[in-house]
Amino acid sequence: MNDTLQTILEHAMHLGRAGRLTAAAELIQRELGWAAPRTAPSAATDTRSPLIDADFEATEPPATSASGQFLHGRYSHGNETRDYRLYRPAHLRTAPPLIVMLHGCQQDGEELARLTRCNQWADAQGCIVLYPSQSRLANPTGCWNWFAPEHQRADQGEAAVLAALTREIAARHGADPQRLYVAGLSAGGAMALNLVATHPGLFAAVAVHSGLPYGLAHDQLSALTLMHQGPSGGHVPLTLAENGVPIIVFQGDADLRVNPLNASWIIEQALNTADTLHQERETRRAAGGLDVTRTRYLTASGTACAELWMIHGGGHGWFGGDPAAAFAEPKGPDATEALLRFFLAEH
């Protein structure tokens, strides 16, 4: 455990023992906040040839159609109520796919849409995109409460309301129930895994950007430890689905907020298959200037059931994000284009 984390945990536990539970919670909430400093890219000299793989090249998203609709709504399920934004392109395919995008801390759904430029890509693909927003009453920093046991269940809490909202939007807007997908950033990535684990069969695939494994934290202290240290030998790699779930994971290896060790555990939780998987690994330089190691996990038939994108020198921000938006890592691959390709072309 690094000195900074040790000091934070000791201070929080001291406040707790003194009965100052609110102060302890506020301290941890600040540390669970998502605004980590960006890390400069590695200065190592690259001797490899430039990329020609379109997945890695910088690609500008298509311009958003002027007639596309970006709707606002509010949804209640049990005791939980959340606002959301919904993007409907002007030209929808029949039974369109639905992408659920979960924001990180200190964000909301509208800010995530601006950061990822997912609406522009959805225009080109004819997808509906749903952006739920966390309530600041439920979490003062806007984090999804992915680490709390009551939100890791199918029948209550945030996982339940997000799953119910997904079903409601899919039914109301005629989305293909077999082509529902969920993606998330940081705390949103962790909550996306909660959804997949607690509602098996609802989502056809999941994308996790700088997120945390499912079920390895049970309160704010353990969440903070997991974020800084990664999973320990005492953790059991819980599974997300009985037969595995297709997944794409993005992680910067210079992330100061989420330990990169978490990424490989997420892959292990998602695969959970008795099939022998073949791995294909390549390291290349993305057009944005950062090296990327992409590992693809293939079945015997050649189907990619998982991809891990490790961005060397990458910090805690959305890769390929809009440079004008907060929490963007504009250098590196375009994570939005890559996850949509993974969702729509292969699953």
Short mmCIF file of C-alpha atoms in Angstrom, two decimals:
data_model
loop_
_atom_site.label_atom_id
_atom_site.label_comp_id
_atom_site.label_asym_id
_atom_site.label_seq_id
_atom_site.Cartn_x
_atom_site.Cartn_y
_atom_site.Cartn_z
CA MET A 1 0.00 0.00 0.00
CA ASN A 2 1.45 3.39 -0.93
CA ASP A 3 2.01 6.07 1.73
CA THR A 4 -0.78 8.30 0.47
CA LEU A 5 -3.40 5.56 0.62
CA GLN A 6 -2.16 4.40 4.03
CA THR A 7 -2.51 7.93 5.41
CA ILE A 8 -6.02 8.32 3.97
CA LEU A 9 -7.23 5.02 5.39
CA GLU A 10 -5.70 5.66 8.82
CA HIS A 11 -7.26 9.12 8.97
CA ALA A 12 -10.67 7.79 7.91
CA MET A 13 -10.58 4.97 10.46
CA HIS A 14 -9.51 7.41 13.17
CA LEU A 15 -12.48 9.63 12.37
CA GLY A 16 -14.77 6.60 12.42
CA ARG A 17 -13.55 5.41 15.80
CA ALA A 18 -14.12 8.93 17.14
CA GLY A 19 -17.72 8.74 16.00
CA ARG A 20 -17.22 11.24 13.20
CA LEU A 21 -18.71 9.00 10.55
CA THR A 22 -19.83 11.84 8.30
CA ALA A 23 -16.35 13.34 8.24
CA ALA A 24 -14.86 9.91 7.50
CA ALA A 25 -17.29 9.38 4.64
CA GLU A 26 -16.57 12.84 3.20
CA LEU A 27 -12.83 12.14 3.26
CA ILE A 28 -13.27 8.89 1.36
CA GLN A 29 -15.77 10.46 -1.05
CA ARG A 30 -13.17 13.08 -1.97
CA GLU A 31 -10.68 10.32 -2.69
CA LEU A 32 -13.25 8.39 -4.69
CA GLY A 33 -13.70 11.55 -6.74
CA TRP A 34 -12.71 11.07 -10.32
CA ALA A 35 -10.66 14.15 -11.19
CA ALA A 36 -7.20 12.61 -11.27
CA PRO A 37 -4.33 14.50 -12.89
CA ARG A 38 -3.47 13.43 -16.39
CA THR A 39 -0.26 11.56 -16.89
CA ALA A 40 2.16 12.56 -19.62
CA PRO A 41 2.71 9.93 -22.32
CA SER A 42 5.81 7.81 -22.24
CA ALA A 43 8.88 9.38 -23.83
CA ALA A 44 10.23 6.02 -25.02
CA THR A 45 11.30 5.98 -28.65
CA ASP A 46 9.14 3.83 -30.91
CA THR A 47 10.95 1.95 -33.66
CA ARG A 48 7.89 0.18 -35.05
CA SER A 49 6.18 1.14 -38.26
CA PRO A 50 3.12 3.43 -38.07
CA LEU A 51 -0.25 1.80 -37.64
CA ILE A 52 -2.43 1.12 -40.60
CA ASP A 53 -5.09 -0.70 -38.54
CA ALA A 54 -8.21 1.45 -38.60
CA ASP A 55 -9.07 0.44 -35.03
CA PHE A 56 -6.05 2.38 -33.81
CA GLU A 57 -6.08 5.34 -36.15
CA ALA A 58 -7.50 8.69 -35.11
CA THR A 59 -10.90 9.01 -36.76
CA GLU A 60 -13.18 11.99 -36.50
CA PRO A 61 -16.76 10.96 -35.68
CA PRO A 62 -19.42 11.91 -38.18
CA ALA A 63 -21.24 15.18 -37.62
CA THR A 64 -24.39 14.84 -35.55
CA SER A 65 -27.57 15.07 -37.58
CA ALA A 66 -29.42 18.30 -36.94
CA SER A 67 -32.67 16.39 -36.71
CA GLY A 68 -31.48 13.85 -34.14
CA GLN A 69 -33.25 14.12 -30.78
CA PHE A 70 -31.46 14.40 -27.43
CA LEU A 71 -34.29 13.89 -24.97
CA HIS A 72 -34.45 14.38 -21.21
CA GLY A 73 -36.44 12.15 -18.89
CA ARG A 74 -36.83 10.99 -15.31
CA TYR A 75 -37.49 7.41 -14.25
CA SER A 76 -38.57 5.91 -10.92
CA HIS A 77 -38.33 2.30 -9.83
CA GLY A 78 -39.15 1.39 -6.26
CA ASN A 79 -37.53 4.03 -4.05
CA GLU A 80 -34.98 5.06 -6.69
CA THR A 81 -35.41 7.92 -9.17
CA ARG A 82 -32.85 8.97 -11.77
CA ASP A 83 -32.70 11.52 -14.58
CA TYR A 84 -31.50 10.42 -17.96
CA ARG A 85 -30.72 11.69 -21.45
CA LEU A 86 -31.67 9.67 -24.52
CA TYR A 87 -30.29 10.15 -28.01
CA ARG A 88 -32.41 9.10 -30.99
CA PRO A 89 -30.76 9.53 -34.39
CA ALA A 90 -32.84 10.91 -37.22
CA HIS A 91 -32.54 7.66 -39.14
CA LEU A 92 -33.02 4.53 -37.05
CA ARG A 93 -32.70 1.02 -38.33
CA THR A 94 -35.55 -1.38 -37.62
CA ALA A 95 -35.24 -2.76 -34.08
CA PRO A 96 -32.13 -0.64 -33.40
CA PRO A 97 -29.42 -1.57 -30.91
CA LEU A 98 -29.50 0.27 -27.57
CA ILE A 99 -26.27 1.40 -25.89
CA VAL A 100 -26.41 2.30 -22.18
CA MET A 101 -23.56 4.68 -21.23
CA LEU A 102 -22.72 5.14 -17.52
CA HIS A 103 -20.71 8.18 -16.51
CA GLY A 104 -17.90 8.46 -13.97
CA CYS A 105 -17.73 10.53 -10.80
CA GLN A 106 -18.12 14.32 -11.06
CA GLN A 107 -20.04 13.83 -14.31
CA ASP A 108 -23.57 13.33 -15.54
CA GLY A 109 -25.01 11.72 -18.63
CA GLU A 110 -24.93 14.88 -20.74
CA GLU A 111 -21.25 15.45 -19.94
CA LEU A 112 -20.43 11.85 -20.85
CA ALA A 113 -22.16 12.28 -24.20
CA ARG A 114 -20.04 15.36 -24.88
CA LEU A 115 -16.84 13.62 -23.80
CA THR A 116 -17.29 10.37 -25.73
CA ARG A 117 -19.01 11.84 -28.82
CA CYS A 118 -21.09 8.68 -28.80
CA ASN A 119 -24.09 10.47 -30.31
CA GLN A 120 -22.15 11.22 -33.49
CA TRP A 121 -21.13 7.58 -33.86
CA ALA A 122 -24.69 6.49 -33.07
CA ASP A 123 -25.95 8.65 -35.93
CA ALA A 124 -23.79 6.71 -38.34
CA GLN A 125 -24.80 3.33 -36.90
CA GLY A 126 -28.49 3.99 -36.25
CA CYS A 127 -28.25 3.25 -32.51
CA ILE A 128 -30.20 4.60 -29.57
CA VAL A 129 -27.98 5.78 -26.70
CA LEU A 130 -29.19 6.02 -23.10
CA TYR A 131 -27.27 8.13 -20.55
CA PRO A 132 -28.59 7.70 -16.99
CA SER A 133 -27.38 10.24 -14.42
CA GLN A 134 -26.56 9.60 -10.79
CA SER A 135 -28.40 11.68 -8.18
CA ARG A 136 -26.21 13.94 -6.05
CA LEU A 137 -28.50 13.02 -3.16
CA ALA A 138 -27.45 9.39 -3.59
CA ASN A 139 -23.78 10.31 -3.91
CA PRO A 140 -22.46 13.87 -3.44
CA THR A 141 -19.67 13.45 -6.02
CA GLY A 142 -21.96 11.89 -8.61
CA CYS A 143 -20.39 8.42 -8.37
CA TRP A 144 -22.49 5.33 -8.91
CA ASN A 145 -22.45 3.40 -5.62
CA TRP A 146 -21.00 0.29 -7.25
CA PHE A 147 -19.21 -0.79 -4.06
CA ALA A 148 -22.25 -0.95 -1.76
CA PRO A 149 -23.91 -4.38 -1.34
CA GLU A 150 -27.39 -2.92 -1.70
CA HIS A 151 -26.46 -1.77 -5.21
CA GLN A 152 -24.99 -5.13 -6.20
CA ARG A 153 -28.38 -6.87 -6.22
CA ALA A 154 -30.99 -7.51 -8.88
CA ASP A 155 -34.01 -6.64 -6.76
CA GLN A 156 -33.06 -3.27 -5.27
CA GLY A 157 -30.75 -0.30 -5.48
CA GLU A 158 -29.07 1.28 -8.45
CA ALA A 159 -28.50 -1.93 -10.40
CA ALA A 160 -32.23 -2.64 -10.25
CA VAL A 161 -33.31 0.84 -11.36
CA LEU A 162 -30.78 0.93 -14.22
CA ALA A 163 -31.87 -2.49 -15.48
CA ALA A 164 -35.54 -1.51 -15.27
CA LEU A 165 -34.84 1.77 -17.08
CA THR A 166 -33.00 -0.14 -19.82
CA ARG A 167 -35.95 -2.47 -20.34
CA GLU A 168 -38.41 0.45 -20.33
CA ILE A 169 -36.47 2.46 -22.91
CA ALA A 170 -35.89 -0.61 -25.09
CA ALA A 171 -39.60 -1.43 -25.12
CA ARG A 172 -40.77 2.14 -25.61
CA HIS A 173 -38.42 2.85 -28.52
CA GLY A 174 -38.53 -0.54 -30.21
CA ALA A 175 -34.92 -1.57 -29.56
CA ASP A 176 -33.83 -5.11 -30.32
CA PRO A 177 -33.95 -6.93 -26.93
CA GLN A 178 -31.10 -9.16 -28.12
CA ARG A 179 -28.87 -6.15 -28.85
CA LEU A 180 -28.73 -4.24 -25.59
CA TYR A 181 -25.25 -3.15 -24.54
CA VAL A 182 -23.78 -1.35 -21.55
CA ALA A 183 -20.57 0.66 -21.22
CA GLY A 184 -19.15 2.71 -18.39
CA LEU A 185 -16.26 4.90 -17.32
CA SER A 186 -14.53 4.47 -13.95
CA ALA A 187 -17.33 4.17 -11.36
CA GLY A 188 -19.69 3.79 -14.32
CA GLY A 189 -17.59 0.89 -15.59
CA ALA A 190 -17.84 -0.80 -12.21
CA MET A 191 -21.61 -0.28 -12.20
CA ALA A 192 -21.83 -1.72 -15.73
CA LEU A 193 -20.29 -4.92 -14.37
CA ASN A 194 -22.79 -4.90 -11.49
CA LEU A 195 -25.58 -4.79 -14.07
CA VAL A 196 -24.18 -7.65 -16.11
CA ALA A 197 -23.65 -9.78 -13.01
CA THR A 198 -27.05 -9.14 -11.43
CA HIS A 199 -29.12 -9.28 -14.64
CA PRO A 200 -27.68 -12.15 -16.71
CA GLY A 201 -28.93 -12.26 -20.27
CA LEU A 202 -30.07 -8.64 -20.36
CA PHE A 203 -26.95 -7.27 -22.06
CA ALA A 204 -25.31 -8.83 -25.09
CA ALA A 205 -21.90 -7.34 -24.29
CA VAL A 206 -20.21 -4.86 -21.93
CA ALA A 207 -17.45 -2.27 -22.23
CA VAL A 208 -15.44 -1.11 -19.21
CA HIS A 209 -13.19 1.94 -19.37
CA SER A 210 -10.85 2.37 -16.37
CA GLY A 211 -13.23 0.41 -14.13
CA LEU A 212 -13.22 -1.97 -11.17
CA PRO A 213 -14.02 -5.72 -10.91
CA TYR A 214 -17.39 -6.86 -9.69
CA GLY A 215 -18.02 -7.77 -6.05
CA LEU A 216 -14.53 -7.16 -4.64
CA ALA A 217 -15.50 -4.07 -2.64
CA HIS A 218 -18.27 -3.83 -0.05
CA ASP A 219 -17.88 -0.29 1.31
CA GLN A 220 -16.02 2.95 0.62
CA LEU A 221 -12.83 1.87 2.37
CA SER A 222 -12.52 -1.39 0.44
CA ALA A 223 -13.40 0.45 -2.78
CA LEU A 224 -10.60 2.94 -2.19
CA THR A 225 -8.15 0.12 -1.45
CA LEU A 226 -9.18 -1.75 -4.60
CA MET A 227 -8.78 1.39 -6.69
CA HIS A 228 -5.26 2.12 -5.43
CA GLN A 229 -3.87 -1.40 -4.94
CA GLY A 230 -5.87 -3.59 -7.27
CA PRO A 231 -7.16 -7.04 -6.28
CA SER A 232 -5.12 -8.95 -3.71
CA GLY A 233 -4.37 -12.65 -3.39
CA GLY A 234 -7.19 -12.93 -0.86
CA HIS A 235 -9.83 -11.94 -3.38
CA VAL A 236 -11.90 -14.55 -5.19
CA PRO A 237 -12.44 -13.74 -8.89
CA LEU A 238 -16.26 -13.78 -8.92
CA THR A 239 -17.88 -14.51 -12.26
CA LEU A 240 -20.18 -12.19 -14.14
CA ALA A 241 -22.21 -14.78 -16.04
CA GLU A 242 -22.40 -18.56 -16.07
CA ASN A 243 -21.31 -18.85 -19.69
CA GLY A 244 -19.23 -15.69 -19.82
CA VAL A 245 -20.10 -12.35 -21.39
CA PRO A 246 -18.41 -10.60 -24.34
CA ILE A 247 -16.34 -7.70 -23.02
CA ILE A 248 -13.96 -4.98 -24.14
CA VAL A 249 -11.78 -3.27 -21.53
CA PHE A 250 -9.74 -0.06 -21.82
CA GLN A 251 -7.10 0.83 -19.24
CA GLY A 252 -4.18 3.24 -19.03
CA ASP A 253 -1.08 1.71 -17.46
CA ALA A 254 -0.16 5.09 -15.95
CA ASP A 255 -3.60 5.56 -14.34
CA LEU A 256 -3.13 7.15 -10.91
CA ARG A 257 -6.75 6.68 -9.87
CA VAL A 258 -7.46 3.04 -10.81
CA ASN A 259 -4.68 0.46 -10.50
CA PRO A 260 -4.17 -1.21 -13.93
CA LEU A 261 -4.16 -4.64 -12.22
CA ASN A 262 -7.94 -4.36 -12.09
CA ALA A 263 -8.24 -4.70 -15.87
CA SER A 264 -7.01 -8.29 -16.09
CA TRP A 265 -9.33 -9.32 -13.23
CA ILE A 266 -12.27 -7.83 -15.10
CA ILE A 267 -11.38 -9.93 -18.14
CA GLU A 268 -11.10 -13.06 -15.99
CA GLN A 269 -14.49 -12.43 -14.38
CA ALA A 270 -16.13 -11.92 -17.75
CA LEU A 271 -14.72 -14.92 -19.61
CA ASN A 272 -15.62 -17.73 -17.18
CA THR A 273 -15.72 -20.34 -19.89
CA ALA A 274 -14.52 -23.90 -20.08
CA ASP A 275 -13.51 -23.39 -23.71
CA THR A 276 -9.82 -23.09 -24.44
CA LEU A 277 -9.22 -19.55 -25.66
CA HIS A 278 -6.53 -18.47 -28.05
CA GLN A 279 -4.89 -15.10 -27.40
CA GLU A 280 -3.70 -12.67 -30.04
CA ARG A 281 -1.57 -9.79 -28.76
CA GLU A 282 -0.06 -6.87 -30.60
CA THR A 283 1.52 -3.59 -29.54
CA ARG A 284 1.35 -0.65 -31.89
CA ARG A 285 1.32 3.10 -31.79
CA ALA A 286 -2.02 4.81 -32.08
CA ALA A 287 -2.26 7.86 -34.28
CA GLY A 288 -2.78 9.97 -31.15
CA GLY A 289 0.77 9.21 -30.04
CA LEU A 290 0.47 6.51 -27.36
CA ASP A 291 1.41 2.85 -27.67
CA VAL A 292 -1.45 0.37 -27.29
CA THR A 293 -1.26 -3.32 -26.50
CA ARG A 294 -4.43 -5.03 -27.61
CA THR A 295 -5.06 -8.60 -26.48
CA ARG A 296 -7.91 -10.47 -28.17
CA TYR A 297 -9.35 -13.64 -26.64
CA LEU A 298 -10.66 -15.91 -29.39
CA THR A 299 -12.76 -19.06 -29.31
CA ALA A 300 -11.83 -22.11 -31.40
CA SER A 301 -14.06 -20.78 -34.16
CA GLY A 302 -12.17 -17.46 -34.21
CA THR A 303 -14.86 -15.37 -32.50
CA ALA A 304 -13.47 -12.61 -30.27
CA CYS A 305 -15.17 -12.94 -26.88
CA ALA A 306 -12.98 -10.37 -25.12
CA GLU A 307 -10.52 -7.58 -25.86
CA LEU A 308 -8.14 -5.83 -23.47
CA TRP A 309 -6.70 -2.51 -24.60
CA MET A 310 -3.78 -1.40 -22.41
CA ILE A 311 -2.72 2.12 -23.30
CA HIS A 312 0.90 2.77 -22.35
CA GLY A 313 1.39 6.12 -20.68
CA GLY A 314 -2.38 6.59 -20.54
CA GLY A 315 -4.00 8.11 -17.47
CA HIS A 316 -7.52 8.18 -16.06
CA GLY A 317 -9.59 9.68 -18.85
CA TRP A 318 -11.65 8.66 -21.89
CA PHE A 319 -9.26 7.74 -24.69
CA GLY A 320 -9.96 9.62 -27.88
CA GLY A 321 -12.37 11.85 -26.00
CA ASP A 322 -13.31 15.36 -27.10
CA PRO A 323 -10.31 17.52 -26.15
CA ALA A 324 -12.65 20.34 -25.14
CA ALA A 325 -14.46 18.13 -22.59
CA ALA A 326 -13.41 17.42 -19.02
CA PHE A 327 -11.72 14.09 -18.28
CA ALA A 328 -10.57 13.51 -21.85
CA GLU A 329 -7.45 11.57 -22.85
CA PRO A 330 -7.43 12.66 -26.50
CA LYS A 331 -4.18 10.83 -27.28
CA GLY A 332 -4.46 7.15 -28.01
CA PRO A 333 -7.18 5.11 -29.71
CA ASP A 334 -10.80 6.23 -29.96
CA ALA A 335 -12.46 4.12 -27.27
CA THR A 336 -15.96 5.01 -28.50
CA GLU A 337 -15.33 3.80 -32.03
CA ALA A 338 -13.65 0.64 -30.72
CA LEU A 339 -16.43 -0.32 -28.32
CA LEU A 340 -19.14 0.28 -30.90
CA ARG A 341 -17.24 -1.85 -33.39
CA PHE A 342 -16.96 -4.60 -30.76
CA PHE A 343 -20.66 -4.35 -29.88
CA LEU A 344 -22.22 -4.04 -33.32
CA ALA A 345 -19.92 -5.93 -35.63
CA GLU A 346 -19.25 -8.95 -33.46
CA HIS A 347 -22.04 -9.31 -30.94
#
